[in-house]
C-alpha cells in the first residue's frame, strides 16, 4: 500500500489535486480527509463548540487517524467518522474505508505531527496565493457550511491566518513535492501520477 499525504493552507485547492490524481487511479485509491477526524465534542453545547480553534493541531484526533492508517496498511478496513461543519461535531455516522493500493490523506494539519508524517510514503504540499485562498474559503464557508461573510473574515483574522503561519506554512519543508495550484500545475500532477503508477506496479 502507498500512503500519500497532501497538505496546504485552507482553500489552497487540495481537493482539486486529489481529484486529478484519483481520476487516473480509478478504484485503486481511497481518500481520507483530515476533517473527518475533528474531535468528538458532544459533551460541549453548540455555543462552546463554535469557539473551538479548528485550525490548531489539538482539534484533530490524530491518534485515531494514526490507528486507522496502520490498520489499513495491515489490510484491515476502518470506519471513518463523519463530521458536520454546521453542527461543529461528529454526526455519529461512519464511512467504511477498505484497504486499497493507494490511500490519499488530505488536510491542512496532517504534516504537523511527526508520527503521522512518518506514515506517508509521499508528502505533497499544495501552494496557493493567500488572497486566492481567502476568496475560496469565503465562497466555500458561505455555500457549504452555513457561515456569513463577517464570521468567515473574523475567523480568518483571529484564527486561520495566525495558525497557518504557525503550523501549516512551516511544514512545507517536510514535503517531497511542492506544487502551485494554478493553471500551470499539469506537469507536477503528471509527475505525481507517474510516481504513483510506478510504485503500484512495483508492489
PDB file of N, CA, C and O in Angstrom, residues 6 12 19 29-30 35 64 77 79 92 121-122 125 139 145 151 165 170 176 181 184 191 193 197:
ATOM      1  N   UNK A   6      -1.370  14.851   1.434  1.00  0.00           N
ATOM      2  CA  UNK A   6      -1.472  16.096   0.681  1.00  0.00           C
ATOM      3  C   UNK A   6      -1.921  17.203   1.627  1.00  0.00           C
ATOM      4  O   UNK A   6      -3.040  17.185   2.148  1.00  0.00           O
ATOM      5  N   UNK A  12      -6.465  26.139  -0.521  1.00  0.00           N
ATOM      6  CA  UNK A  12      -5.356  26.101  -1.489  1.00  0.00           C
ATOM      7  C   UNK A  12      -5.672  25.236  -2.706  1.00  0.00           C
ATOM      8  O   UNK A  12      -4.995  25.327  -3.730  1.00  0.00           O
ATOM      9  N   UNK A  19      -8.473  15.068  -6.656  1.00  0.00           N
ATOM     10  CA  UNK A  19      -9.352  14.585  -7.721  1.00  0.00           C
ATOM     11  C   UNK A  19      -8.598  14.313  -9.015  1.00  0.00           C
ATOM     12  O   UNK A  19      -8.920  13.363  -9.742  1.00  0.00           O
ATOM     13  N   UNK A  29      -7.738   3.494  -5.340  1.00  0.00           N
ATOM     14  CA  UNK A  29      -7.397   4.526  -4.359  1.00  0.00           C
ATOM     15  C   UNK A  29      -8.553   4.802  -3.398  1.00  0.00           C
ATOM     16  O   UNK A  29      -9.719   4.743  -3.773  1.00  0.00           O
ATOM     17  N   UNK A  30      -8.192   5.082  -2.139  1.00  0.00           N
ATOM     18  CA  UNK A  30      -9.141   5.549  -1.131  1.00  0.00           C
ATOM     19  C   UNK A  30      -8.674   6.921  -0.661  1.00  0.00           C
ATOM     20  O   UNK A  30      -7.475   7.192  -0.617  1.00  0.00           O
ATOM     21  N   UNK A  35     -10.455  16.367   7.947  1.00  0.00           N
ATOM     22  CA  UNK A  35     -11.637  16.995   8.537  1.00  0.00           C
ATOM     23  C   UNK A  35     -12.560  15.980   9.211  1.00  0.00           C
ATOM     24  O   UNK A  35     -13.306  16.332  10.130  1.00  0.00           O
ATOM     25  N   UNK A  64      -6.533   8.601  16.492  1.00  0.00           N
ATOM     26  CA  UNK A  64      -7.483   7.767  15.746  1.00  0.00           C
ATOM     27  C   UNK A  64      -7.077   7.681  14.283  1.00  0.00           C
ATOM     28  O   UNK A  64      -7.136   6.601  13.681  1.00  0.00           O
ATOM     29  N   UNK A  77     -10.059  -3.077   7.168  1.00  0.00           N
ATOM     30  CA  UNK A  77     -10.948  -1.943   6.886  1.00  0.00           C
ATOM     31  C   UNK A  77     -11.193  -1.127   8.147  1.00  0.00           C
ATOM     32  O   UNK A  77     -11.091  -1.643   9.270  1.00  0.00           O
ATOM     33  N   UNK A  79     -13.675   2.266  10.021  1.00  0.00           N
ATOM     34  CA  UNK A  79     -14.884   3.088   9.981  1.00  0.00           C
ATOM     35  C   UNK A  79     -14.482   4.529  10.281  1.00  0.00           C
ATOM     36  O   UNK A  79     -14.235   4.895  11.420  1.00  0.00           O
ATOM     37  N   UNK A  92     -22.029  10.945  14.312  1.00  0.00           N
ATOM     38  CA  UNK A  92     -22.316   9.629  14.873  1.00  0.00           C
ATOM     39  C   UNK A  92     -22.313   8.553  13.799  1.00  0.00           C
ATOM     40  O   UNK A  92     -22.278   7.358  14.100  1.00  0.00           O
ATOM     41  N   UNK A 121       4.240   7.754   2.456  1.00  0.00           N
ATOM     42  CA  UNK A 121       5.308   7.385   1.523  1.00  0.00           C
ATOM     43  C   UNK A 121       5.673   8.560   0.624  1.00  0.00           C
ATOM     44  O   UNK A 121       6.813   8.704   0.196  1.00  0.00           O
ATOM     45  N   UNK A 122       4.678   9.408   0.329  1.00  0.00           N
ATOM     46  CA  UNK A 122       4.895  10.615  -0.467  1.00  0.00           C
ATOM     47  C   UNK A 122       4.171  11.765   0.221  1.00  0.00           C
ATOM     48  O   UNK A 122       3.002  11.647   0.580  1.00  0.00           O
ATOM     49  N   UNK A 125       2.772  19.142  -0.836  1.00  0.00           N
ATOM     50  CA  UNK A 125       2.260  20.397  -0.305  1.00  0.00           C
ATOM     51  C   UNK A 125       1.733  21.226  -1.467  1.00  0.00           C
ATOM     52  O   UNK A 125       2.440  21.455  -2.452  1.00  0.00           O
ATOM     53  N   UNK A 139     -16.136  31.724  -0.170  1.00  0.00           N
ATOM     54  CA  UNK A 139     -17.156  31.106  -1.015  1.00  0.00           C
ATOM     55  C   UNK A 139     -17.593  29.756  -0.454  1.00  0.00           C
ATOM     56  O   UNK A 139     -18.786  29.452  -0.404  1.00  0.00           O
ATOM     57  N   UNK A 145     -21.143  25.617   4.363  1.00  0.00           N
ATOM     58  CA  UNK A 145     -21.057  25.459   5.816  1.00  0.00           C
ATOM     59  C   UNK A 145     -21.922  26.433   6.611  1.00  0.00           C
ATOM     60  O   UNK A 145     -21.790  26.550   7.822  1.00  0.00           O
ATOM     61  N   UNK A 151     -18.452  36.426   9.744  1.00  0.00           N
ATOM     62  CA  UNK A 151     -17.925  35.337  10.553  1.00  0.00           C
ATOM     63  C   UNK A 151     -16.660  34.755   9.933  1.00  0.00           C
ATOM     64  O   UNK A 151     -15.677  34.487  10.635  1.00  0.00           O
ATOM     65  N   UNK A 165       0.378  30.495   9.683  1.00  0.00           N
ATOM     66  CA  UNK A 165       1.771  30.914   9.806  1.00  0.00           C
ATOM     67  C   UNK A 165       2.529  30.088  10.841  1.00  0.00           C
ATOM     68  O   UNK A 165       3.737  29.877  10.712  1.00  0.00           O
ATOM     69  N   UNK A 170       5.159  26.430   7.926  1.00  0.00           N
ATOM     70  CA  UNK A 170       6.476  25.873   8.264  1.00  0.00           C
ATOM     71  C   UNK A 170       6.679  24.417   7.864  1.00  0.00           C
ATOM     72  O   UNK A 170       7.814  23.994   7.623  1.00  0.00           O
ATOM     73  N   UNK A 176       7.855  16.313   0.004  1.00  0.00           N
ATOM     74  CA  UNK A 176       8.702  15.774  -1.061  1.00  0.00           C
ATOM     75  C   UNK A 176       8.479  16.551  -2.356  1.00  0.00           C
ATOM     76  O   UNK A 176       9.388  16.712  -3.164  1.00  0.00           O
ATOM     77  N   UNK A 181      -0.972  25.587  -7.078  1.00  0.00           N
ATOM     78  CA  UNK A 181      -2.328  25.272  -7.533  1.00  0.00           C
ATOM     79  C   UNK A 181      -2.811  26.378  -8.464  1.00  0.00           C
ATOM     80  O   UNK A 181      -3.543  27.275  -8.072  1.00  0.00           O
ATOM     81  N   UNK A 184      -0.872  26.100 -14.256  1.00  0.00           N
ATOM     82  CA  UNK A 184       0.403  25.575 -14.755  1.00  0.00           C
ATOM     83  C   UNK A 184       0.880  24.370 -13.947  1.00  0.00           C
ATOM     84  O   UNK A 184       2.044  24.028 -13.987  1.00  0.00           O
ATOM     85  N   UNK A 191       3.828  14.273 -13.009  1.00  0.00           N
ATOM     86  CA  UNK A 191       4.963  13.642 -12.317  1.00  0.00           C
ATOM     87  C   UNK A 191       4.459  12.794 -11.161  1.00  0.00           C
ATOM     88  O   UNK A 191       4.907  11.657 -10.963  1.00  0.00           O
ATOM     89  N   UNK A 193       1.477  11.437 -10.795  1.00  0.00           N
ATOM     90  CA  UNK A 193       0.778  10.269 -11.344  1.00  0.00           C
ATOM     91  C   UNK A 193       1.774   9.194 -11.764  1.00  0.00           C
ATOM     92  O   UNK A 193       1.568   8.000 -11.515  1.00  0.00           O
ATOM     93  N   UNK A 197       1.976   5.457 -10.200  1.00  0.00           N
ATOM     94  CA  UNK A 197       1.839   4.274 -11.062  1.00  0.00           C
ATOM     95  C   UNK A 197       3.046   3.351 -10.929  1.00  0.00           C
ATOM     96  O   UNK A 197       2.898   2.137 -10.841  1.00  0.00           O
TER      97      UNK A 197
END
